[in-house]
Coordinates of C-alpha atoms in Angstrom, one line a residue:
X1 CA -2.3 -1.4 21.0
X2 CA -2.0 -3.0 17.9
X3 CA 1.2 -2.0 15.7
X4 CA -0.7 0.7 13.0
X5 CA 0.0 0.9 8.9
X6 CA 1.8 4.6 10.6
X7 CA 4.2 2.0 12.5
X8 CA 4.2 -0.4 9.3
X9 CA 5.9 2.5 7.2
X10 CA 7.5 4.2 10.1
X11 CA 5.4 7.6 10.0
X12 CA 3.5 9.7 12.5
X13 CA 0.0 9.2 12.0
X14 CA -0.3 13.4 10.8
X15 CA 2.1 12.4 8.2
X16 CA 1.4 14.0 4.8
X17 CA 0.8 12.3 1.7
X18 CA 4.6 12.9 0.1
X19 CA 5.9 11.6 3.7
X20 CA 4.0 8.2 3.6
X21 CA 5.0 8.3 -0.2
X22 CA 8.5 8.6 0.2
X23 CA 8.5 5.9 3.4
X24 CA 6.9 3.4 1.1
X25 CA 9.1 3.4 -1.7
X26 CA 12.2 3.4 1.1
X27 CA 10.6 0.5 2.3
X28 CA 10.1 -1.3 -0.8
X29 CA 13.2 -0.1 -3.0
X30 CA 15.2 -3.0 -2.9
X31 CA 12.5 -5.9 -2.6
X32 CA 11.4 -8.5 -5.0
X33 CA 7.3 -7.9 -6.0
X34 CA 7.1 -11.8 -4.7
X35 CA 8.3 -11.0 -1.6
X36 CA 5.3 -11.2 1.1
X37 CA 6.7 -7.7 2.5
X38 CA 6.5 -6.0 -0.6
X39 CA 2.6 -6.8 -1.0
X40 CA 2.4 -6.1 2.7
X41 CA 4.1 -2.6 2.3
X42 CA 2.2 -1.6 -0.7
X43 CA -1.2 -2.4 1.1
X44 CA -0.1 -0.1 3.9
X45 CA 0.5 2.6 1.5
X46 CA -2.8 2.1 -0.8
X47 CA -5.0 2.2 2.5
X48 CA -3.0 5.7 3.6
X49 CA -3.1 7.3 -0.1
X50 CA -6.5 7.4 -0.4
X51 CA -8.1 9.8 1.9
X52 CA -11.7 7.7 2.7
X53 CA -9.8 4.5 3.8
X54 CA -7.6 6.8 5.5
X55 CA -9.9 8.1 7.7
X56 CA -11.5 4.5 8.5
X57 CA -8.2 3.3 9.6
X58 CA -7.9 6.5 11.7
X59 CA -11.3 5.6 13.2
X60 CA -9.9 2.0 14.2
X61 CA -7.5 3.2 16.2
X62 CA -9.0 5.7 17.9
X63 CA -11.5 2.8 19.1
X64 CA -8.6 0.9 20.0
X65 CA -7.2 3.8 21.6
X66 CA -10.2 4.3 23.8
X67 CA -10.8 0.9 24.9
X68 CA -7.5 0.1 25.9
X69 CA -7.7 3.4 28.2
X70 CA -10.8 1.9 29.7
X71 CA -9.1 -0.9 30.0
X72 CA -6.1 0.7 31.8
X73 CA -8.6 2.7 34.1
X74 CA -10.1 -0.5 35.2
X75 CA -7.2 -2.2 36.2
X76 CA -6.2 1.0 38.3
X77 CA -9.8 1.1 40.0
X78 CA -9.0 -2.7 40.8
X79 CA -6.2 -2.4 42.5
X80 CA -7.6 0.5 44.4
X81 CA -10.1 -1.8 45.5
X82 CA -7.7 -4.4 46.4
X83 CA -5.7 -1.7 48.4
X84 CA -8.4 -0.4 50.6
X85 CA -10.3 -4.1 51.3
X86 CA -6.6 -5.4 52.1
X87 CA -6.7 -2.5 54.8
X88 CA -9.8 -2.8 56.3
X89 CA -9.2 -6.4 56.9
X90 CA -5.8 -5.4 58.3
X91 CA -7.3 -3.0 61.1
X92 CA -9.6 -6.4 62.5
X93 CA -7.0 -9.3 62.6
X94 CA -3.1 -9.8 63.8
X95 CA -0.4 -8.0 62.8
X96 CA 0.9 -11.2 61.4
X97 CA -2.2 -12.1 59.4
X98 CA -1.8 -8.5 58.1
X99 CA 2.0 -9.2 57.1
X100 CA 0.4 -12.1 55.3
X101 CA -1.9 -10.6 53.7
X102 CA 0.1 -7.4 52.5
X103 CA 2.8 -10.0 51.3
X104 CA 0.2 -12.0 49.7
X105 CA -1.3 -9.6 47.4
X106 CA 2.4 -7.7 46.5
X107 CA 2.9 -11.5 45.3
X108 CA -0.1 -11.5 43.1
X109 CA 1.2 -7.9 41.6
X110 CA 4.9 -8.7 41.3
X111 CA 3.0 -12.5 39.5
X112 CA 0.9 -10.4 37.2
X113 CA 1.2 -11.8 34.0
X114 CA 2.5 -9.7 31.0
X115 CA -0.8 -9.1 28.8
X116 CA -0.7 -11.2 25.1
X117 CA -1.6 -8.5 22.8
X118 CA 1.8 -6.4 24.6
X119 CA 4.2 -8.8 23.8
X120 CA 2.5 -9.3 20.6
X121 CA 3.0 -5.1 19.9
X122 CA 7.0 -5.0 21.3
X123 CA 7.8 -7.8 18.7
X124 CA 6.3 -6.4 15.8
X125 CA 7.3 -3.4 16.8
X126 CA 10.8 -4.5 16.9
X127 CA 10.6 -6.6 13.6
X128 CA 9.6 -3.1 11.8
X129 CA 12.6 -1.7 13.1
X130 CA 15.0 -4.4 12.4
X131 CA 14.0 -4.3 9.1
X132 CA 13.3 -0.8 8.1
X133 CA 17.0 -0.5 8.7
X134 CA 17.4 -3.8 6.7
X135 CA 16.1 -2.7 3.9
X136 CA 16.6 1.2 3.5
X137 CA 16.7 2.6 0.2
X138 CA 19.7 3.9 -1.0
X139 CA 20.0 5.8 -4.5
X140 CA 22.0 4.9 -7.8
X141 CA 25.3 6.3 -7.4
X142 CA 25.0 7.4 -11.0
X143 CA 23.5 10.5 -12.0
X144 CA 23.1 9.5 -15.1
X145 CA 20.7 6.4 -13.9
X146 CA 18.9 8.9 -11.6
X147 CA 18.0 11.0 -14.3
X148 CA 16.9 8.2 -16.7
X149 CA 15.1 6.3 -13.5
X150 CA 12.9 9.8 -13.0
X151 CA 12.5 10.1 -16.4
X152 CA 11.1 6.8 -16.9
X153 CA 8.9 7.0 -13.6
X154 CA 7.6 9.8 -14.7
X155 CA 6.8 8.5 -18.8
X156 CA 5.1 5.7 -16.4
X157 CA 2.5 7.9 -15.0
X158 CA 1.4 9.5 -18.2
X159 CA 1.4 6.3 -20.1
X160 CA -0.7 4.3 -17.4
X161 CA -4.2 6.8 -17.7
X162 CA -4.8 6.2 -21.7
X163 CA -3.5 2.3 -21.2
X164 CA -5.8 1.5 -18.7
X165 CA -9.3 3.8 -19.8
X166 CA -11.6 3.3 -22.2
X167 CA -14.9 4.5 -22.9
X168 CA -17.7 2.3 -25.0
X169 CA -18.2 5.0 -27.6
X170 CA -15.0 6.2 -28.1
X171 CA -12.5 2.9 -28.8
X172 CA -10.7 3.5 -31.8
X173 CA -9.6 6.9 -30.3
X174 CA -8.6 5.4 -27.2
X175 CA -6.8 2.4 -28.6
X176 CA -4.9 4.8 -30.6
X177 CA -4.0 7.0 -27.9
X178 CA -3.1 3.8 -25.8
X179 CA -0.9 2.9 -29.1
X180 CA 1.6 5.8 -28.5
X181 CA 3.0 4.9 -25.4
X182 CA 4.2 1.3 -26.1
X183 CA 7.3 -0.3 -27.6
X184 CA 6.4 -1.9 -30.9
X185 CA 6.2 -5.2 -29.3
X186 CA 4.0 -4.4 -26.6
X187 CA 1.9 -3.1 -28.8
X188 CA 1.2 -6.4 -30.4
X189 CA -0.1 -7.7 -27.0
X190 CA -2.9 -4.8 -26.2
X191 CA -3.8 -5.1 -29.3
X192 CA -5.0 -8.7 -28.8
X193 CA -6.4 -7.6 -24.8
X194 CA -7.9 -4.6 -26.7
X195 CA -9.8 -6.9 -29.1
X196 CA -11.7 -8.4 -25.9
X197 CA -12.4 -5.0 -24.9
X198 CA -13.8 -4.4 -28.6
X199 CA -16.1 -7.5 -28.5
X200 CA -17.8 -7.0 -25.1
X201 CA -17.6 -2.7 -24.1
X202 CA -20.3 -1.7 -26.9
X203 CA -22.7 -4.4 -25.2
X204 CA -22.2 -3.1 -21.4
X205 CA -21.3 0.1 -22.7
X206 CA -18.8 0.1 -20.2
X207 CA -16.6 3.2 -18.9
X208 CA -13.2 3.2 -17.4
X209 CA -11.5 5.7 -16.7
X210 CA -7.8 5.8 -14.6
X211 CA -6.1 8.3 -12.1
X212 CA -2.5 7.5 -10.4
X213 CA -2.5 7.8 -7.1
X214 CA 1.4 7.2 -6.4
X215 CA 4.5 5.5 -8.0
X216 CA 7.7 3.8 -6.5
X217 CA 10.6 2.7 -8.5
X218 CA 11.1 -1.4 -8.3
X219 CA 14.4 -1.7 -10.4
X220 CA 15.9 1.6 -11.6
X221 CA 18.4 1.5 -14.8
X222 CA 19.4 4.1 -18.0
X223 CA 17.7 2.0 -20.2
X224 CA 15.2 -0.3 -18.9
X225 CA 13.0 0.8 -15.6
X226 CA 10.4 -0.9 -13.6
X227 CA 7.6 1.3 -12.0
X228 CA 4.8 0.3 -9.6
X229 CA 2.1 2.3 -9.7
X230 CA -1.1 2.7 -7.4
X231 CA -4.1 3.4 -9.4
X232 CA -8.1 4.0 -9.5
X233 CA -10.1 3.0 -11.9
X234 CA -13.6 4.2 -11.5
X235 CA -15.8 2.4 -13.8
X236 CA -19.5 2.5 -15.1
X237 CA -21.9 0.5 -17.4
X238 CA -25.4 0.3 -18.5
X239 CA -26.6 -1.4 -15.4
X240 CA -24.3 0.2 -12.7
X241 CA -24.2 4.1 -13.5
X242 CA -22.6 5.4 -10.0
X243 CA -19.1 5.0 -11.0
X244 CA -17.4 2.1 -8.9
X245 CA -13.6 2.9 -8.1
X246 CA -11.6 0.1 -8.5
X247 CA -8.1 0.1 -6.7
X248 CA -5.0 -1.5 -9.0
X249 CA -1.4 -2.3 -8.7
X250 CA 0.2 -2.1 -11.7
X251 CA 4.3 -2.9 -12.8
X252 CA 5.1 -1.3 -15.5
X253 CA 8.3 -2.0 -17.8
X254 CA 9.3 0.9 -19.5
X255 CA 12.1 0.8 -22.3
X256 CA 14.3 3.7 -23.8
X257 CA 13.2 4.0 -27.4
X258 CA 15.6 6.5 -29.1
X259 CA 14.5 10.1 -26.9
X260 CA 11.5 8.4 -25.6
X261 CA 10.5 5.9 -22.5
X262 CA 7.7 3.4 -23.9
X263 CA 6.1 1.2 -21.8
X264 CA 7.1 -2.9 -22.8
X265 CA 5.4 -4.8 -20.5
X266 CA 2.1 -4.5 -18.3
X267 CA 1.4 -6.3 -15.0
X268 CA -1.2 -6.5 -12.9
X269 CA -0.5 -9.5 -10.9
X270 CA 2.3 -9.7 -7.8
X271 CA 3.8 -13.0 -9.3
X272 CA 3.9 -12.0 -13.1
X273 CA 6.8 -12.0 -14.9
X274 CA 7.4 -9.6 -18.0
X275 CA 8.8 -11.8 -21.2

């Protein structure tokens, strides 16, 4: 069977949520967000986070499950077969032909050619392991760092929901409220991403609202942190009033200001870099 997001993150597939948490940010800890394994990692962990694609994945494999089982069964009635016509033809012909014939077909079995998709599972199987033990996560010595690293991650978290929601009818208050979690010149920027927002919302009146789902630490530090956050954003407008949930990845820089952790700089793309 095909290697699972359980194998990707190196859970059992009844693994809670804080378990497949805590194996993602091992497994990402000390990767760049270019590297292809970091997107490939956080992928794994968006599809086991949220309970519906949870579930679908879960179906997958039980399909796969099954059919390689029927697969297995008919390869065992096969050789059955094989076994009993090889000995009915045995009982009518010469004890050499039958030598022949039962060294014949153990040729074919011992010949048997190792299935694709097998080989295919042992080496990404064993590439998973190489490198979960390549790339485990070890924490800053400093307790100092841990505690401002936490601190930060958690600062993250609250800051992201007013950040990334808005509501049509409400944007000076949410603007505001957005306003209070940023470094001065971070501010400057939503301010001018805000000002799209301003020109277009009242038309669609457009809704967005934000809930984290998880958060990993991609650099730690006592003054500067980056956080990656998995969020949903479900979102309504005049024309589409079922809320639609929209599934982000977001970097967050956040920046010790005084007693406070602001957020500096806002990404939403793998490859951006913060200024």
């Amino acid at each position: 069977m095909t290697p699972s997001l359980y194998d990707l993150l190196d859970v059992a597939p009844d693994a809670s949520e804080a378990e497949i948490k805590a194996a993602w940010k091992n497994a990402i800890a000390e990767l760049d967000p270019t590297d292809r394994r970091f997107r490939v990692y956080n992928q794994a962990a968006e599809v086991l986070l949220d309970p519906v694609r949870r579930a679908e994945h879960d179906a997958e494999l039980a399909v796969q499950d099954q059919k390689q089982r029927a697969d297995d069964a008919a390869d065992d009635d096969a050789a059955d077969d094989g076994g009993a016509s090889t000995s009915a033809a045995a009982a009518t012909t010469s004890a050499s032909s039958s030598t022949r014939a039962t060294t014949d077909r153990a040729g074919m079995i011992a010949g048997r050619s190792v299935p694709g998709w097998l080989l295919t599972a042992v080496a990404v199987l064993t590439a998973v392991a190489v490198a979960a033990s390549a790339w485990m996560w070890s924490k800053p010595s400093d307790a100092s760092i841990q505690d401002s690293t936490r601190a930060a991650q958690s600062a993250a978290e609250r800051a992201i929901v007013p950040i990334l929601s808005y509501d049509a009818a409400t944007l000076d208050e949410d603007q505001q409220a957005a306003q209070t979690y940023m470094t001065e010149s971070y501010r400057e920027q939503y301010d001018k991403v805000f000002g799209v927002i301003r020109e277009n919302a009242p038309n669609t009146e457009t809704v967005v609202t934000t809930r984290v789902l998880a958060s990993g630490i991609v650099r730690s530090g006592d003054q500067r942190v980056e956080v990656l956050l998995f969020v949903d954003q479900p979102t309504t407008n005049k024309q589409v009033t079922e809320p639609q949930v929209y599934k982000n990845q977001v970097r967050v820089q956040m920046e010790k200001v005084g007693d406070e952790w602001l957020v500096d700089c806002l990404l939403t793309t793998p490859n951006g870099v913060c200024k």
